Amino acid sequence: MSTTNHTALEQNGKATLYKNAVLDDIKLQDALNSINPKFGDFCTRVAGEAWGLPLIDQKTKALITIAIDVVNQDQVGTGSPFAAHVKMAMQQGATRAEIEELFLFMCVYAGFNKAAGCFGTLNDILNSNQ
């Protein structure tokens, strides 16, 4: 596991932002480890390195990750990472409106049916957090 500094950043009084959305998020690491400790360690190391690449900001990477979930239809089912990716994007400053616009954009490139279920699942995720 990484021994990086786990200091959260704050911009414009908004979301808690991490310099690295994987290595700086202890709750995410704990959730990955709860699936399986070796899996959690592997994911944290490999994804943490990818999320540490400097040219694409954390919010954009999180939105890309959601887009990949749409294409792969990974928004439902046991062990689905979709909810974690939505929460990660919002921690990095993405808004519900931006995520919904991403789904509309994905209709064109991934298909309307693949994006359709994401709207309902997003509602479930965000309504369960209230």
JSON list of C-alpha atoms in Angstrom, two decimals, residues 9 11 13-18 21 25 51 58-63 65-66 82-100 103 121-127 129-130:
[
{"chain": "A", "resi": 9, "resn": "LEU", "atom": "CA", "xyz": [-7.72, 19.54, -1.01]},
{"chain": "A", "resi": 11, "resn": "GLN", "atom": "CA", "xyz": [-11.42, 24.27, -4.08]},
{"chain": "A", "resi": 13, "resn": "GLY", "atom": "CA", "xyz": [-15.62, 25.58, -0.94]},
{"chain": "A", "resi": 14, "resn": "LYS", "atom": "CA", "xyz": [-16.84, 22.61, -3.00]},
{"chain": "A", "resi": 15, "resn": "ALA", "atom": "CA", "xyz": [-16.04, 18.92, -3.00]},
{"chain": "A", "resi": 16, "resn": "THR", "atom": "CA", "xyz": [-13.15, 17.29, -1.24]},
{"chain": "A", "resi": 17, "resn": "LEU", "atom": "CA", "xyz": [-10.54, 16.80, -3.94]},
{"chain": "A", "resi": 18, "resn": "TYR", "atom": "CA", "xyz": [-7.68, 14.37, -3.81]},
{"chain": "A", "resi": 21, "resn": "ALA", "atom": "CA", "xyz": [-8.30, 9.78, -6.32]},
{"chain": "A", "resi": 25, "resn": "ASP", "atom": "CA", "xyz": [-8.90, 7.79, -0.63]},
{"chain": "A", "resi": 51, "resn": "TRP", "atom": "CA", "xyz": [-4.44, 7.99, -11.52]},
{"chain": "A", "resi": 58, "resn": "GLN", "atom": "CA", "xyz": [-8.61, 13.74, -11.55]},
{"chain": "A", "resi": 59, "resn": "LYS", "atom": "CA", "xyz": [-12.14, 14.93, -12.39]},
{"chain": "A", "resi": 60, "resn": "THR", "atom": "CA", "xyz": [-11.67, 14.14, -16.08]},
{"chain": "A", "resi": 61, "resn": "LYS", "atom": "CA", "xyz": [-10.26, 10.71, -15.25]},
{"chain": "A", "resi": 62, "resn": "ALA", "atom": "CA", "xyz": [-13.27, 10.02, -13.04]},
{"chain": "A", "resi": 63, "resn": "LEU", "atom": "CA", "xyz": [-15.69, 11.02, -15.82]},
{"chain": "A", "resi": 65, "resn": "THR", "atom": "CA", "xyz": [-14.12, 5.94, -15.83]},
{"chain": "A", "resi": 66, "resn": "ILE", "atom": "CA", "xyz": [-17.90, 6.42, -15.71]},
{"chain": "A", "resi": 82, "resn": "PHE", "atom": "CA", "xyz": [-20.29, 2.23, -10.93]},
{"chain": "A", "resi": 83, "resn": "ALA", "atom": "CA", "xyz": [-21.43, 3.72, -7.60]},
{"chain": "A", "resi": 84, "resn": "ALA", "atom": "CA", "xyz": [-17.83, 4.08, -6.44]},
{"chain": "A", "resi": 85, "resn": "HIS", "atom": "CA", "xyz": [-16.92, 5.78, -9.71]},
{"chain": "A", "resi": 86, "resn": "VAL", "atom": "CA", "xyz": [-19.86, 8.20, -9.42]},
{"chain": "A", "resi": 87, "resn": "LYS", "atom": "CA", "xyz": [-18.85, 9.05, -5.85]},
{"chain": "A", "resi": 88, "resn": "MET", "atom": "CA", "xyz": [-15.23, 9.42, -6.93]},
{"chain": "A", "resi": 89, "resn": "ALA", "atom": "CA", "xyz": [-16.21, 11.82, -9.73]},
{"chain": "A", "resi": 90, "resn": "MET", "atom": "CA", "xyz": [-18.30, 13.89, -7.35]},
{"chain": "A", "resi": 91, "resn": "GLN", "atom": "CA", "xyz": [-15.45, 13.99, -4.82]},
{"chain": "A", "resi": 92, "resn": "GLN", "atom": "CA", "xyz": [-13.33, 15.40, -7.62]},
{"chain": "A", "resi": 93, "resn": "GLY", "atom": "CA", "xyz": [-15.85, 18.16, -8.29]},
{"chain": "A", "resi": 94, "resn": "ALA", "atom": "CA", "xyz": [-18.12, 16.66, -10.96]},
{"chain": "A", "resi": 95, "resn": "THR", "atom": "CA", "xyz": [-21.77, 17.61, -10.64]},
{"chain": "A", "resi": 96, "resn": "ARG", "atom": "CA", "xyz": [-24.86, 15.51, -11.22]},
{"chain": "A", "resi": 97, "resn": "ALA", "atom": "CA", "xyz": [-25.58, 17.65, -14.28]},
{"chain": "A", "resi": 98, "resn": "GLU", "atom": "CA", "xyz": [-22.14, 16.89, -15.73]},
{"chain": "A", "resi": 99, "resn": "ILE", "atom": "CA", "xyz": [-22.58, 13.16, -15.17]},
{"chain": "A", "resi": 100, "resn": "GLU", "atom": "CA", "xyz": [-26.03, 13.27, -16.77]},
{"chain": "A", "resi": 103, "resn": "PHE", "atom": "CA", "xyz": [-24.70, 9.88, -20.28]},
{"chain": "A", "resi": 121, "resn": "THR", "atom": "CA", "xyz": [-28.94, 3.84, -11.39]},
{"chain": "A", "resi": 122, "resn": "LEU", "atom": "CA", "xyz": [-27.54, 7.34, -10.87]},
{"chain": "A", "resi": 123, "resn": "ASN", "atom": "CA", "xyz": [-30.83, 8.35, -9.24]},
{"chain": "A", "resi": 124, "resn": "ASP", "atom": "CA", "xyz": [-30.65, 5.30, -6.96]},
{"chain": "A", "resi": 125, "resn": "ILE", "atom": "CA", "xyz": [-27.06, 6.13, -5.98]},
{"chain": "A", "resi": 126, "resn": "LEU", "atom": "CA", "xyz": [-27.67, 9.79, -5.29]},
{"chain": "A", "resi": 127, "resn": "ASN", "atom": "CA", "xyz": [-31.03, 9.28, -3.59]},
{"chain": "A", "resi": 129, "resn": "ASN", "atom": "CA", "xyz": [-26.96, 9.27, -0.10]},
{"chain": "A", "resi": 130, "resn": "GLN", "atom": "CA", "xyz": [-29.64, 11.69, 1.09]}
]
